[in-house]
């Protein structure tokens, strides 16, 4: 079912019983509390990872992207409604001009104790520059995406990225006191045989690592199935040389964690195409244009930009958020297995944010 954006008139109309919904904490129709917001602050990026973007991506006009002030208002509205964790993402969040001012503003919610965690997902290319500031603004843990430790392969996968710069960024973050989790997309033929080495490297530096399956999001060049690598197969291969024990950690997200006895570190497996995590889903995603997607794997959204821009009070915004949460679906409907299938969801991860 496609949920069209709502007009300002609709949004400003008296909410019906469902739209009024609960106040804090936000609870969806399936009884799940929404405590985690992922928000994209830009669709732009200095890399062009082949599974994420097409080579000649067209980016959004600046006027369509929320201003830093609007992003702060939006995040603050969610914090008032009980969101306890905010992840800033993109595109590459650290290429957004003056992005530190948003972190600086949001840190007031950490200081007041209303927000438990402010974090980000980054490709690390700008971390050498920003790590100290991030720490000063209350960020303590970050996710860094890295799919290979081979400089040439890195350049190919990201279409031009420099591995050295990323490794310098990771080092700067560690020195600044930020804890890092590495995210690695498992890619058939490209990094599948390098995965044990990446795990050893990460664990050797005290960083946990999460493996991700490619998701059918947005048109990219080529057939995504060429590089789809099922994680059960990766796990089976790891078990041939290592001792994996399941851990009972639940983040409300799609990752399942194991401990590796030989390296002493943790590995997460994100299999977004399975439905096993939907029942505990505690998150929503907001794009840099202010659309709230209640599920990564579905097209339905509610527009929050109109109420943000056309109502200086937060009344219309609050109603739109409640209306959106009232429409969070029970589960996603991804499927990558269909031969020659187009994207299950037409928007790119860089728009929705990972
Ligand atoms: N630029 C930042 C980065 O790369 O960490 C943040 C945004 S990026 C869209 C967030 C995460 O989404 C990255 O870990 C990336 O590998 C992942 N990602 C992007 N497109 C994907 C896809 N089609 N399937 C699976 N993961 C994807
Ligand atoms: Fe950029 Fe991240 Fe997408 Fe790679 S995965 S192109 S770094 S947004």
XYZ file of C-alpha atoms and ligand atoms in Angstrom, residues 44-49 51-53 90-92 123 145 158 350, ligand 2:
24
model
C 25.344 13.686 -0.834
C 28.491 11.671 -0.401
C 32.158 11.821 -1.321
C 32.069 8.088 -2.251
C 29.892 6.190 -4.736
C 29.764 2.666 -3.288
C 25.675 -1.150 -4.148
C 24.446 2.153 -2.696
C 24.512 4.673 -5.531
C 23.234 10.158 5.149
C 24.648 10.082 2.405
C 27.799 10.970 4.229
C 32.409 6.321 5.916
C 31.357 1.425 7.113
C 33.681 3.176 -3.576
C 21.756 7.263 0.876
Fe 28.356 7.054 0.469
Fe 27.822 5.513 2.557
Fe 26.497 5.167 0.242
Fe 29.054 4.510 0.356
S 27.403 3.576 1.532
S 28.057 5.727 -1.251
S 29.865 6.013 1.753
S 26.392 6.921 1.530
